[in-house]
């Protein structure tokens, strides 16, 4: 289980990572990553001033230095039992990868419908491939947690 401080919890944080971060899609999931050097300037969004509420809450490297992860598993993945199973598997897989991510990185893992039938090994392989494509993990390093 990821510690509470390592989780994305606000919809604004999810929105920021999905809109501003880099994305890598696989057959079973999509990984969105916002690295600290990609974080928006305070008070700026796509060249326009942010509304006051968003300007004060948008996460930046200065506001938090910890790596945080969030998960999106929609009803398209399956029933509630399947969705929770997929979320638990992804949380467990991210726990193994969490220490090797650069400090301050924000990650959103979005499960696709095929994730409902996937094993932990397949999900882990997709996570590793997505992180390598995004150049978050060392391309020559061993695959972590893909047992």
PDB file of C-alpha atoms in Angstrom:
ATOM      1  CA  UNK A   1       0.000   0.000   0.000  1.00  0.00           C
ATOM      2  CA  UNK A   2       1.226   3.484  -0.801  1.00  0.00           C
ATOM      3  CA  UNK A   3       1.465   5.889   2.128  1.00  0.00           C
ATOM      4  CA  UNK A   4      -1.168   8.634   2.243  1.00  0.00           C
ATOM      5  CA  UNK A   5       1.457  11.296   1.462  1.00  0.00           C
ATOM      6  CA  UNK A   6       2.251   9.459  -1.784  1.00  0.00           C
ATOM      7  CA  UNK A   7      -1.276   9.654  -3.224  1.00  0.00           C
ATOM      8  CA  UNK A   8      -2.908  12.184  -5.504  1.00  0.00           C
ATOM      9  CA  UNK A   9      -6.269  13.013  -3.971  1.00  0.00           C
ATOM     10  CA  UNK A  10      -7.622  16.208  -5.519  1.00  0.00           C
ATOM     11  CA  UNK A  11      -9.301  16.379  -8.909  1.00  0.00           C
ATOM     12  CA  UNK A  12      -7.216  19.463  -9.703  1.00  0.00           C
ATOM     13  CA  UNK A  13      -4.040  17.429  -9.277  1.00  0.00           C
ATOM     14  CA  UNK A  14      -5.326  14.677 -11.568  1.00  0.00           C
ATOM     15  CA  UNK A  15      -6.398  17.260 -14.136  1.00  0.00           C
ATOM     16  CA  UNK A  16      -3.006  18.991 -14.015  1.00  0.00           C
ATOM     17  CA  UNK A  17      -1.066  15.745 -14.561  1.00  0.00           C
ATOM     18  CA  UNK A  18      -3.329  14.563 -17.382  1.00  0.00           C
ATOM     19  CA  UNK A  19      -3.326  17.922 -19.175  1.00  0.00           C
ATOM     20  CA  UNK A  20       0.264  19.063 -18.622  1.00  0.00           C
ATOM     21  CA  UNK A  21       2.169  15.809 -18.227  1.00  0.00           C
ATOM     22  CA  UNK A  22       3.551  13.423 -20.810  1.00  0.00           C
ATOM     23  CA  UNK A  23       1.560  10.301 -21.689  1.00  0.00           C
ATOM     24  CA  UNK A  24       2.425   6.770 -22.692  1.00  0.00           C
ATOM     25  CA  UNK A  25      -0.322   4.370 -23.685  1.00  0.00           C
ATOM     26  CA  UNK A  26      -0.239   0.602 -23.594  1.00  0.00           C
ATOM     27  CA  UNK A  27      -2.886  -2.002 -24.358  1.00  0.00           C
ATOM     28  CA  UNK A  28      -4.065  -2.222 -20.741  1.00  0.00           C
ATOM     29  CA  UNK A  29      -3.242   1.185 -19.264  1.00  0.00           C
ATOM     30  CA  UNK A  30      -2.146   4.756 -19.905  1.00  0.00           C
ATOM     31  CA  UNK A  31       0.484   6.416 -17.722  1.00  0.00           C
ATOM     32  CA  UNK A  32       0.575  10.212 -17.359  1.00  0.00           C
ATOM     33  CA  UNK A  33       3.721  11.690 -15.781  1.00  0.00           C
ATOM     34  CA  UNK A  34       4.388  15.282 -14.770  1.00  0.00           C
ATOM     35  CA  UNK A  35       7.999  15.775 -13.774  1.00  0.00           C
ATOM     36  CA  UNK A  36       9.049  18.666 -11.525  1.00  0.00           C
ATOM     37  CA  UNK A  37      10.721  20.508 -14.414  1.00  0.00           C
ATOM     38  CA  UNK A  38       7.419  20.369 -16.383  1.00  0.00           C
ATOM     39  CA  UNK A  39       5.268  21.849 -13.607  1.00  0.00           C
ATOM     40  CA  UNK A  40       3.501  25.054 -14.643  1.00  0.00           C
ATOM     41  CA  UNK A  41       4.599  28.396 -13.352  1.00  0.00           C
ATOM     42  CA  UNK A  42       2.528  29.637 -10.445  1.00  0.00           C
ATOM     43  CA  UNK A  43      -0.436  31.581 -11.770  1.00  0.00           C
ATOM     44  CA  UNK A  44       0.040  30.568 -15.423  1.00  0.00           C
ATOM     45  CA  UNK A  45      -1.854  27.999 -17.481  1.00  0.00           C
ATOM     46  CA  UNK A  46      -1.527  27.756 -21.266  1.00  0.00           C
ATOM     47  CA  UNK A  47      -0.423  31.370 -21.456  1.00  0.00           C
ATOM     48  CA  UNK A  48      -3.413  32.686 -19.507  1.00  0.00           C
ATOM     49  CA  UNK A  49      -3.786  33.675 -15.907  1.00  0.00           C
ATOM     50  CA  UNK A  50      -5.303  30.951 -13.742  1.00  0.00           C
ATOM     51  CA  UNK A  51      -8.453  31.668 -11.789  1.00  0.00           C
ATOM     52  CA  UNK A  52      -7.531  32.649  -8.232  1.00  0.00           C
ATOM     53  CA  UNK A  53      -8.742  29.339  -6.761  1.00  0.00           C
ATOM     54  CA  UNK A  54      -6.589  27.240  -9.123  1.00  0.00           C
ATOM     55  CA  UNK A  55      -3.576  29.549  -8.894  1.00  0.00           C
ATOM     56  CA  UNK A  56      -3.324  28.897  -5.157  1.00  0.00           C
ATOM     57  CA  UNK A  57      -3.792  25.113  -5.313  1.00  0.00           C
ATOM     58  CA  UNK A  58      -1.890  23.987  -8.417  1.00  0.00           C
ATOM     59  CA  UNK A  59       0.907  21.682  -7.254  1.00  0.00           C
ATOM     60  CA  UNK A  60       4.421  22.789  -8.123  1.00  0.00           C
ATOM     61  CA  UNK A  61       7.874  21.624  -7.143  1.00  0.00           C
ATOM     62  CA  UNK A  62       7.982  24.305  -4.459  1.00  0.00           C
ATOM     63  CA  UNK A  63       4.694  23.237  -2.897  1.00  0.00           C
ATOM     64  CA  UNK A  64       5.601  19.557  -2.626  1.00  0.00           C
ATOM     65  CA  UNK A  65       8.800  17.656  -3.176  1.00  0.00           C
ATOM     66  CA  UNK A  66       7.337  14.200  -2.794  1.00  0.00           C
ATOM     67  CA  UNK A  67       6.439  11.830  -5.595  1.00  0.00           C
ATOM     68  CA  UNK A  68       2.700  11.166  -5.706  1.00  0.00           C
ATOM     69  CA  UNK A  69       0.583   8.651  -7.608  1.00  0.00           C
ATOM     70  CA  UNK A  70      -3.108   8.487  -8.505  1.00  0.00           C
ATOM     71  CA  UNK A  71      -5.239   5.853 -10.210  1.00  0.00           C
ATOM     72  CA  UNK A  72      -8.240   6.105 -12.542  1.00  0.00           C
ATOM     73  CA  UNK A  73     -10.228   2.899 -13.038  1.00  0.00           C
ATOM     74  CA  UNK A  74     -13.557   3.562 -14.765  1.00  0.00           C
ATOM     75  CA  UNK A  75     -16.666   1.419 -15.003  1.00  0.00           C
ATOM     76  CA  UNK A  76     -15.542   0.370 -18.495  1.00  0.00           C
ATOM     77  CA  UNK A  77     -12.971  -1.903 -16.793  1.00  0.00           C
ATOM     78  CA  UNK A  78     -15.675  -4.043 -15.209  1.00  0.00           C
ATOM     79  CA  UNK A  79     -17.806  -4.519 -12.127  1.00  0.00           C
ATOM     80  CA  UNK A  80     -16.882  -2.969  -8.784  1.00  0.00           C
ATOM     81  CA  UNK A  81     -15.115  -6.152  -7.720  1.00  0.00           C
ATOM     82  CA  UNK A  82     -12.931  -6.144 -10.850  1.00  0.00           C
ATOM     83  CA  UNK A  83     -12.230  -2.396 -10.619  1.00  0.00           C
ATOM     84  CA  UNK A  84     -11.087  -2.711  -7.012  1.00  0.00           C
ATOM     85  CA  UNK A  85      -8.925  -5.715  -7.888  1.00  0.00           C
ATOM     86  CA  UNK A  86      -7.252  -3.755 -10.693  1.00  0.00           C
ATOM     87  CA  UNK A  87      -6.710  -0.774  -8.376  1.00  0.00           C
ATOM     88  CA  UNK A  88      -5.142  -2.980  -5.688  1.00  0.00           C
ATOM     89  CA  UNK A  89      -2.834  -4.597  -8.240  1.00  0.00           C
ATOM     90  CA  UNK A  90      -1.761  -1.229  -9.643  1.00  0.00           C
ATOM     91  CA  UNK A  91      -1.200   0.173  -6.147  1.00  0.00           C
ATOM     92  CA  UNK A  92       0.963  -2.813  -5.260  1.00  0.00           C
ATOM     93  CA  UNK A  93       2.959  -2.524  -8.493  1.00  0.00           C
ATOM     94  CA  UNK A  94       3.488   1.213  -7.989  1.00  0.00           C
ATOM     95  CA  UNK A  95       4.672   0.612  -4.430  1.00  0.00           C
ATOM     96  CA  UNK A  96       7.642  -1.299  -5.874  1.00  0.00           C
ATOM     97  CA  UNK A  97       8.386   1.420  -8.452  1.00  0.00           C
ATOM     98  CA  UNK A  98       7.741   4.420  -6.200  1.00  0.00           C
ATOM     99  CA  UNK A  99      11.269   4.633  -4.680  1.00  0.00           C
ATOM    100  CA  UNK A 100      13.004   4.812  -8.088  1.00  0.00           C
ATOM    101  CA  UNK A 101      10.866   7.655  -9.468  1.00  0.00           C
ATOM    102  CA  UNK A 102      12.468  11.118  -9.390  1.00  0.00           C
ATOM    103  CA  UNK A 103      11.462  13.253  -6.399  1.00  0.00           C
ATOM    104  CA  UNK A 104       8.490  15.506  -7.066  1.00  0.00           C
ATOM    105  CA  UNK A 105       7.126  13.439  -9.942  1.00  0.00           C
ATOM    106  CA  UNK A 106       3.329  13.233 -10.240  1.00  0.00           C
ATOM    107  CA  UNK A 107       1.914  10.078 -11.855  1.00  0.00           C
ATOM    108  CA  UNK A 108      -1.610   9.143 -12.930  1.00  0.00           C
ATOM    109  CA  UNK A 109      -2.215   5.545 -14.030  1.00  0.00           C
ATOM    110  CA  UNK A 110      -5.433   5.129 -16.015  1.00  0.00           C
ATOM    111  CA  UNK A 111      -6.639   1.561 -16.476  1.00  0.00           C
ATOM    112  CA  UNK A 112      -8.219   0.614 -19.806  1.00  0.00           C
ATOM    113  CA  UNK A 113     -10.932  -2.069 -20.203  1.00  0.00           C
ATOM    114  CA  UNK A 114      -8.341  -4.767 -21.011  1.00  0.00           C
ATOM    115  CA  UNK A 115      -6.826  -4.275 -17.525  1.00  0.00           C
ATOM    116  CA  UNK A 116      -9.787  -6.119 -16.004  1.00  0.00           C
ATOM    117  CA  UNK A 117      -8.603  -9.429 -17.484  1.00  0.00           C
ATOM    118  CA  UNK A 118      -4.862  -8.807 -17.059  1.00  0.00           C
ATOM    119  CA  UNK A 119      -2.573 -10.460 -14.553  1.00  0.00           C
ATOM    120  CA  UNK A 120      -0.281  -8.527 -12.233  1.00  0.00           C
ATOM    121  CA  UNK A 121       2.678  -9.572 -14.363  1.00  0.00           C
ATOM    122  CA  UNK A 122       1.086  -8.101 -17.500  1.00  0.00           C
ATOM    123  CA  UNK A 123       0.175  -4.874 -15.724  1.00  0.00           C
ATOM    124  CA  UNK A 124       3.714  -4.619 -14.335  1.00  0.00           C
ATOM    125  CA  UNK A 125       5.215  -5.105 -17.793  1.00  0.00           C
ATOM    126  CA  UNK A 126       2.960  -2.364 -19.167  1.00  0.00           C
ATOM    127  CA  UNK A 127       3.944  -0.008 -16.340  1.00  0.00           C
ATOM    128  CA  UNK A 128       7.651  -0.647 -16.906  1.00  0.00           C
ATOM    129  CA  UNK A 129       7.325  -0.143 -20.666  1.00  0.00           C
ATOM    130  CA  UNK A 130       5.392   3.093 -20.181  1.00  0.00           C
ATOM    131  CA  UNK A 131       7.919   4.464 -17.678  1.00  0.00           C
ATOM    132  CA  UNK A 132      10.803   3.572 -19.981  1.00  0.00           C
ATOM    133  CA  UNK A 133       9.124   5.270 -22.929  1.00  0.00           C
ATOM    134  CA  UNK A 134       8.621   8.376 -20.811  1.00  0.00           C
ATOM    135  CA  UNK A 135      12.271   8.112 -19.688  1.00  0.00           C
ATOM    136  CA  UNK A 136      11.307   8.077 -16.030  1.00  0.00           C
ATOM    137  CA  UNK A 137      13.068   4.779 -15.282  1.00  0.00           C
ATOM    138  CA  UNK A 138      16.516   3.711 -16.489  1.00  0.00           C
ATOM    139  CA  UNK A 139      16.057   1.953 -19.871  1.00  0.00           C
ATOM    140  CA  UNK A 140      18.842  -0.534 -19.060  1.00  0.00           C
ATOM    141  CA  UNK A 141      17.787  -1.139 -15.472  1.00  0.00           C
ATOM    142  CA  UNK A 142      15.994  -4.281 -14.354  1.00  0.00           C
ATOM    143  CA  UNK A 143      12.222  -4.401 -14.454  1.00  0.00           C
ATOM    144  CA  UNK A 144      11.112  -3.806 -10.886  1.00  0.00           C
ATOM    145  CA  UNK A 145       8.310  -5.819  -9.434  1.00  0.00           C
ATOM    146  CA  UNK A 146       7.252  -7.591 -12.631  1.00  0.00           C
ATOM    147  CA  UNK A 147       7.270 -11.052 -11.076  1.00  0.00           C
TER     148      UNK A 147
END
